[in-house]
Short mmCIF file of C-alpha atoms in Angstrom, two decimals:
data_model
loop_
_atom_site.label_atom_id
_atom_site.label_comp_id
_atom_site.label_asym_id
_atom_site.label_seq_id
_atom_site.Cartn_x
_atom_site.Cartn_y
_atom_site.Cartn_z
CA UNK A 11 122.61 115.66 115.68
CA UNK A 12 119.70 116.90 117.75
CA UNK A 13 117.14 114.80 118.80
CA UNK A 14 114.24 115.51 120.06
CA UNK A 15 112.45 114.81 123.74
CA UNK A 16 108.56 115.41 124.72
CA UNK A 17 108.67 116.59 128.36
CA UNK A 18 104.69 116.52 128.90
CA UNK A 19 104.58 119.97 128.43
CA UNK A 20 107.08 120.60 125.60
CA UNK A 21 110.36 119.43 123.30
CA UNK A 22 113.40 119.76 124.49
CA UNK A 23 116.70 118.87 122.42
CA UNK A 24 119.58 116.41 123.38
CA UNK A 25 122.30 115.91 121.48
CA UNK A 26 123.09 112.21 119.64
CA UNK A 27 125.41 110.65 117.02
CA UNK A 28 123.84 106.97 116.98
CA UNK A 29 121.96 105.80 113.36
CA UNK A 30 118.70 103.90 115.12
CA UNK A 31 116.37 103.70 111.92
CA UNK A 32 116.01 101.14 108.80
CA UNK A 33 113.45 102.23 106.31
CA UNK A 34 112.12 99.44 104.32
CA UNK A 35 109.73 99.50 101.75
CA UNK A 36 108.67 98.13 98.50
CA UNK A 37 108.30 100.01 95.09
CA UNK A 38 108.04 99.22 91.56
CA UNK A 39 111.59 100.22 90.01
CA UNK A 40 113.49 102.98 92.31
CA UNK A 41 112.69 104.85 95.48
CA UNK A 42 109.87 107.50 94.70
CA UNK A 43 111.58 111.29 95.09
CA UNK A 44 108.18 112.05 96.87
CA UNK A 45 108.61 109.02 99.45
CA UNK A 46 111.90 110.62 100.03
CA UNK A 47 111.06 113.67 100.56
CA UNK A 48 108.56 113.19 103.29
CA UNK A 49 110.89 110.81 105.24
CA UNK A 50 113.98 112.85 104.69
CA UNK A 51 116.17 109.56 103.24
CA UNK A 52 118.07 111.62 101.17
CA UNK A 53 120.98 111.62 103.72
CA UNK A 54 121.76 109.07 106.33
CA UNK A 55 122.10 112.38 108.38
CA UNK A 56 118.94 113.74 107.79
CA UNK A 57 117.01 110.52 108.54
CA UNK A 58 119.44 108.54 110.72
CA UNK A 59 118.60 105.64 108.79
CA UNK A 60 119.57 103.54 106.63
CA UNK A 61 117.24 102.45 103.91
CA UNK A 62 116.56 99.19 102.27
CA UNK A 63 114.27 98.73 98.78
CA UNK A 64 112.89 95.57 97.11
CA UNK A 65 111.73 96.73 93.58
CA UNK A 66 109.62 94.11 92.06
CA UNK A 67 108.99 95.30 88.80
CA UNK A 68 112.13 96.16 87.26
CA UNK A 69 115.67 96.35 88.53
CA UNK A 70 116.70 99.98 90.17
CA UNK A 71 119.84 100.98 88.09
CA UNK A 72 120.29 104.51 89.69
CA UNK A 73 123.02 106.04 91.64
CA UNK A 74 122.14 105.80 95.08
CA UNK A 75 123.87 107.01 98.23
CA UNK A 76 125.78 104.72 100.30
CA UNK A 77 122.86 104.50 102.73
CA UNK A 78 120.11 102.58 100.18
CA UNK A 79 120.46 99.30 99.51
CA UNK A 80 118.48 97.49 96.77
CA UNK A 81 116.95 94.39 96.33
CA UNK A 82 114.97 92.90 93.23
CA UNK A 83 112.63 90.05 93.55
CA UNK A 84 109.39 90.04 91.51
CA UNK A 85 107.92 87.05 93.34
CA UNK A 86 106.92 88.91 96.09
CA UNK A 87 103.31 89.47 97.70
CA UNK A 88 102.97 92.37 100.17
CA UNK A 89 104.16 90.11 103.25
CA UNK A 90 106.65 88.23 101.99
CA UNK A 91 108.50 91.06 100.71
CA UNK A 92 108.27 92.73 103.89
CA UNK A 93 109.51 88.97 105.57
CA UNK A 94 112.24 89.41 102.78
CA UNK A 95 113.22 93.75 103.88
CA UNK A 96 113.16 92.07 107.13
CA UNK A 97 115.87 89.68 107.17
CA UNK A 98 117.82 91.72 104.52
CA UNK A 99 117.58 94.24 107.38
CA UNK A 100 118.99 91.86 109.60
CA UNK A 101 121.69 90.99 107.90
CA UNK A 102 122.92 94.39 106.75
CA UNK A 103 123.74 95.58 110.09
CA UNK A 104 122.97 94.28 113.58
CA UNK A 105 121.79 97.32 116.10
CA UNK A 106 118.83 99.24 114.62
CA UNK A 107 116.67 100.10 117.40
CA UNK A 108 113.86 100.58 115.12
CA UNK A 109 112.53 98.83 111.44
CA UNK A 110 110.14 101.87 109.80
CA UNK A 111 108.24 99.95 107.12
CA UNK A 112 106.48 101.98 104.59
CA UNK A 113 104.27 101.91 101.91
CA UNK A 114 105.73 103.70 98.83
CA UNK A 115 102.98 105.97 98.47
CA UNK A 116 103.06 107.61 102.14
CA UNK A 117 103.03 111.08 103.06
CA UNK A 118 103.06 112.59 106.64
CA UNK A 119 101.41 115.53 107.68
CA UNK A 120 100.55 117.51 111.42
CA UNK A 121 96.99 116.99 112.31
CA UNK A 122 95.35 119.37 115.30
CA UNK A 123 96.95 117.46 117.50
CA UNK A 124 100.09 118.82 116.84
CA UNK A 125 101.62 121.58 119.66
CA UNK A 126 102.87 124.92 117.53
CA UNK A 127 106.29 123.38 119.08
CA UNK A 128 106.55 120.00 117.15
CA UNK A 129 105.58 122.45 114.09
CA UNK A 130 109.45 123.92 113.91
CA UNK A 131 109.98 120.27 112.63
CA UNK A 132 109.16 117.69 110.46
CA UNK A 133 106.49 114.94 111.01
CA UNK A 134 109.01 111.66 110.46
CA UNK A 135 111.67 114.12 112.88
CA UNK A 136 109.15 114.22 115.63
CA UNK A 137 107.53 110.68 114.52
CA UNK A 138 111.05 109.01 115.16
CA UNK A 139 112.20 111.11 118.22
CA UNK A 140 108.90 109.97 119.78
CA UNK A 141 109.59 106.32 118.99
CA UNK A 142 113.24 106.95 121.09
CA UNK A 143 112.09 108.70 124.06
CA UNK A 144 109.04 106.71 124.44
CA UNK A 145 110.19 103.09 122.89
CA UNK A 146 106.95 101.77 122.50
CA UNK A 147 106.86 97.94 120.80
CA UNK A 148 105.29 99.12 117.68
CA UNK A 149 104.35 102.88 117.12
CA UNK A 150 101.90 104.10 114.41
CA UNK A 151 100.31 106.91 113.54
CA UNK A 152 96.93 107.93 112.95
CA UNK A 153 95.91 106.85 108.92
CA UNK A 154 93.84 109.44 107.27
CA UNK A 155 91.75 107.11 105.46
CA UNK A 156 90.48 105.48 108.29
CA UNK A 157 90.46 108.11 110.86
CA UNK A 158 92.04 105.77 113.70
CA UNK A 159 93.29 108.46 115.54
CA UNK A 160 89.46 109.36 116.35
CA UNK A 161 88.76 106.04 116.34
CA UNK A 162 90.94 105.18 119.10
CA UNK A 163 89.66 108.46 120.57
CA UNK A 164 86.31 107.44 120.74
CA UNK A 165 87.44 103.74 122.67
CA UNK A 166 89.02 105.73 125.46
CA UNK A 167 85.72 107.27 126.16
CA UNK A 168 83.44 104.37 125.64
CA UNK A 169 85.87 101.59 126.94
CA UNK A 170 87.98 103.54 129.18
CA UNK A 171 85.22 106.38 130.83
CA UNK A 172 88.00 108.71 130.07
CA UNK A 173 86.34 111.94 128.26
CA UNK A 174 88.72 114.06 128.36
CA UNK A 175 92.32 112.74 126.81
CA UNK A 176 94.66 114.73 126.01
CA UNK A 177 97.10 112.00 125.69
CA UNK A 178 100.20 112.39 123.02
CA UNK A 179 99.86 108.42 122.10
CA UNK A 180 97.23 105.93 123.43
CA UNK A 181 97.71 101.74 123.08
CA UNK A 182 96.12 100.35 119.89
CA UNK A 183 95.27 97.10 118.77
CA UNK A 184 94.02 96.68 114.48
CA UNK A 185 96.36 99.60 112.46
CA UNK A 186 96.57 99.75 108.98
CA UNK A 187 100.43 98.32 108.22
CA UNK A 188 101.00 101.39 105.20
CA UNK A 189 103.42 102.99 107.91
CA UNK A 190 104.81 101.49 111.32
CA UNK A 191 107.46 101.28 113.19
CA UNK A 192 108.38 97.78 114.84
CA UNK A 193 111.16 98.07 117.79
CA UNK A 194 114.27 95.39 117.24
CA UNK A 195 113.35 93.40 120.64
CA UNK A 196 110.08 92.95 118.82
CA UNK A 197 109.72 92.57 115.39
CA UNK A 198 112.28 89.48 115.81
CA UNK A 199 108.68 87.91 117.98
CA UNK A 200 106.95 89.21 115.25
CA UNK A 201 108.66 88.52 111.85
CA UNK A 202 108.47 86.86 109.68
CA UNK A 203 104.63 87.37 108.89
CA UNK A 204 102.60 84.92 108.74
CA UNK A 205 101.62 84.96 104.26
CA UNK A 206 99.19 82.00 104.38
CA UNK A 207 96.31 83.86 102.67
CA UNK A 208 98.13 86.07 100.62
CA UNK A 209 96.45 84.12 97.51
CA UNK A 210 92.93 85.48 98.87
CA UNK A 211 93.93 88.70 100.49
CA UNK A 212 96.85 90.76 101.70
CA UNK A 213 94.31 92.20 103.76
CA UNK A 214 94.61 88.78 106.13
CA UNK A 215 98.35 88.87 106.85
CA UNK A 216 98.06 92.68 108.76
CA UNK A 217 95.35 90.49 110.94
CA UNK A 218 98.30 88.41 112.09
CA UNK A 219 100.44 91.05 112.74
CA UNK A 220 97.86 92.97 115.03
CA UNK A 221 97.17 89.42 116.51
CA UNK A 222 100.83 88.55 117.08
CA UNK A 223 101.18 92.18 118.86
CA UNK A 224 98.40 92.32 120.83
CA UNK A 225 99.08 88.60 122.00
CA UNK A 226 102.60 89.39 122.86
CA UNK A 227 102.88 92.98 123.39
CA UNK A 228 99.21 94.37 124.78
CA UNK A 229 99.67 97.77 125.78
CA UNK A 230 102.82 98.63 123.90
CA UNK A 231 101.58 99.23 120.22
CA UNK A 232 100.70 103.15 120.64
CA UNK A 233 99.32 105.21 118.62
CA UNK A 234 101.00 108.79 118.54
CA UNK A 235 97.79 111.12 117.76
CA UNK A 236 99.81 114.12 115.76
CA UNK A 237 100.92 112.59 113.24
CA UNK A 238 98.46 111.63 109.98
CA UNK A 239 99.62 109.33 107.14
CA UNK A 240 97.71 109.54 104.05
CA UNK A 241 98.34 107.54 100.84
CA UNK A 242 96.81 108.36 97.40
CA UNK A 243 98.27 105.42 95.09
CA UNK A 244 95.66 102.31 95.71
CA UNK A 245 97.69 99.53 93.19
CA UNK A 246 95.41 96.17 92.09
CA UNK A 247 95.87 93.01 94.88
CA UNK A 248 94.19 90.22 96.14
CA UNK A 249 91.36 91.88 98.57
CA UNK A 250 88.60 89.40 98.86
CA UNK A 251 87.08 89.72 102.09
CA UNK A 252 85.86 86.06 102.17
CA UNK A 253 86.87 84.01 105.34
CA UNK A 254 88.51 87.15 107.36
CA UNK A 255 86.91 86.06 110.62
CA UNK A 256 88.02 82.20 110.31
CA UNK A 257 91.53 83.03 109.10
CA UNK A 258 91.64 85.67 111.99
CA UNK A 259 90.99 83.19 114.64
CA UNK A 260 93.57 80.65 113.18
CA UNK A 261 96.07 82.92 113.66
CA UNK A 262 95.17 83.82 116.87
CA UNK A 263 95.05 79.57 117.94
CA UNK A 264 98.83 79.53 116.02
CA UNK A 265 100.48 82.09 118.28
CA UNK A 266 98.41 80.64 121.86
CA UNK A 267 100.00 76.99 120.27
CA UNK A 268 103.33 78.90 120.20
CA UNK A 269 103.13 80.63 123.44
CA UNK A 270 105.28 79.16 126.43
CA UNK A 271 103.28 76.46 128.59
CA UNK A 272 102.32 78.67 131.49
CA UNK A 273 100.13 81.23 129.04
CA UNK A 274 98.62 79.02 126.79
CA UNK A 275 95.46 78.57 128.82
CA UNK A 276 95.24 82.51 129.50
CA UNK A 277 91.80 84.13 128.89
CA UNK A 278 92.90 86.48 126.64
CA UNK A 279 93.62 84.20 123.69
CA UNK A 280 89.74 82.82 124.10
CA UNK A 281 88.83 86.58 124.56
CA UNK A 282 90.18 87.75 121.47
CA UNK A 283 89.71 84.47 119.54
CA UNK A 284 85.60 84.01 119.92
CA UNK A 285 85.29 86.98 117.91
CA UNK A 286 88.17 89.30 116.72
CA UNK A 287 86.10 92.16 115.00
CA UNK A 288 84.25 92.28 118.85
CA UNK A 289 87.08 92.08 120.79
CA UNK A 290 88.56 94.99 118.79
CA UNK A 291 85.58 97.43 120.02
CA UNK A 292 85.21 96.11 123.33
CA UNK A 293 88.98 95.75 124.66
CA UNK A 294 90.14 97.10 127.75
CA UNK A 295 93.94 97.53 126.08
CA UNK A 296 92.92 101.16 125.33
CA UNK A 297 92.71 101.54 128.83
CA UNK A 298 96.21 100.65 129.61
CA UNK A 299 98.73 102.69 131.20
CA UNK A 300 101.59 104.36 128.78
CA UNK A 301 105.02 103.73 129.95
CA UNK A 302 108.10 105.34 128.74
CA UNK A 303 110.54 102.27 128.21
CA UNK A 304 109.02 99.60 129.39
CA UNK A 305 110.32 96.12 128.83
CA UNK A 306 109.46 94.53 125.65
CA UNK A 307 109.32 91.36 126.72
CA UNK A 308 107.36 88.95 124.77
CA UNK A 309 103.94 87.91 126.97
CA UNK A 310 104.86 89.66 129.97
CA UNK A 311 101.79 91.33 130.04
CA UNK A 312 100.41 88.04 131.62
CA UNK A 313 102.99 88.23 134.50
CA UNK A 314 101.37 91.57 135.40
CA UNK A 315 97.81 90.62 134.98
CA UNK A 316 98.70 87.57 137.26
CA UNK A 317 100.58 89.99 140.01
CA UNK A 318 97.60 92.43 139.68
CA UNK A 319 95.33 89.69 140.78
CA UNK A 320 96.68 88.25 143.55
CA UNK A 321 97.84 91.58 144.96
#
């Protein structure tokens, strides 16, 4: 197996054997042929994955390859099925370097951002051999619907002063959760979500996941700009938009609570907490460095802010 490293200037291809992904999503019955076609899970050696389904309608009784797993629970909201692919996850087999949770609907395309190079390929091919060379703590791509690509395009010029990016992936704070990529050392600070609010809104629970990530990781949840996702399926779920800002901030005041004694009283927790929806246009994260394999460490980004300032 071939995978796949960005050079700055180009791809080159290194040989590996190893099986790094777990694809987890949830569907209705059985794993759409379309989602499987996109992300190439027909063959553990096409995706080097395995993949794990909770169907929460009716019980999958297909054939499936030794590869899928299912699950049925029809219980589940959005979050706490993904809290339940998580630990399923866990259990089937320690070692994945990354957990690729989907949306059932997704599709993955090239934008202009794409070289003619990455174009030989697939989008999840170069998607995941990103992920390896670069190991960020979460990697997304840029959502269609939303335009966050752009969006985060736009920050690096009016945050950063930086006109002129060329950049293959850029840090990232809010992301809509239909398609990212969490890596092991930490989705196990992340997981399980928190699913307070899912009686209001599954909208709320991706607010404590960018919260957690941002809190604990800032600077290592890039965006990689080539790559669009675009869903077309929009199901019926609780969306009310009531209380966003409050519930926002209480998540933010659970994970400062949580944090180890010597952070709790950094800036950044006010900083994001006074207003979320503020903080998100005004950050300086855009404006952090990319690293290729940097420590995820869980609020480590504090030990460097502190060494910055007394240096």
């Amino acid at each position: 197996m071939l995978q796949l490293f960005w050079t700055d200037t180009n791809w080159t291809e290194k040989e590996i054997v190893s099986r790094p992904f777990v694809f987890l999503t949830q569907t209705e019955q059985c794993l759409p042929p379309k989602l499987s076609d996109h992300l190439k899970l027909s063959t553990n050696i096409t995706c080097r994955c395995d993949v794990i389904v909770l169907s929460y309608k009716i019980k999958c009784q297909k054939e499936r390859p030794p590869h899928v797993t299912y699950l049925f629970d029809n219980t589940t909201t959005w979050g706490s099925g993904r809290n339940k692919l998580f630990f399923a996850a866990m259990n089937r087999r320690p070692g994945y370097t990354y957990f690729i949770f989907t949306d059932d609907d997704v599709s993955l395309k090239f934008n202009s951002a794409a070289t003619p190079d990455m174009k030989h390929f697939s989008p999840i091919r170069i998607f995941q051999d990103w992920l390896l060379d670069y190991e960020p703590a979460v990697g997304v791509v840029d959502f269609e619907e939303q335009k966050e690509g752009q969006k985060v395009r736009n920050k690096i010029k009016t945050n950063c002063r930086i006109t002129n990016s060329t950049s293959v992936a850029n840090p990232t704070i809010f992301f809509d959760p239909l398609f990212n990529a969490f890596h092991a050392r930490a989705a196990r600070h992340i997981f399980p979500l928190d699913t307070t609010h899912e009686r209001v809104s599954w909208w709320l629970t991706d607010k404590y996941v960018c919260s957690a990530v941002e809190l604990k990781f800032r600077g290592q949840a890039l965006l990689f700009f080539p790559v669009t996702v675009e869903n077309r399926l929009h199901r019926s779920y609780p969306r009310s938009l009531r209380g966003t800002r409050k519930a926002w901030q209480e998540f933010i005041q659970i994970i400062q609570q949580g944090a180890p004694a010597k952070y709790v009283n950094q800036s950044l927790f006010h900083e994001f907490g006074k207003d979320p929806f503020v903080y998100l246009e005004t950050s300086k994260t855009y404006c952090r460095n990319v690293t290729r394999h940097q420590p995820i460490v869980p609020f480590a980004h504090f030990d460097e802010q502190s060494q910055k300032e007394v240096s």
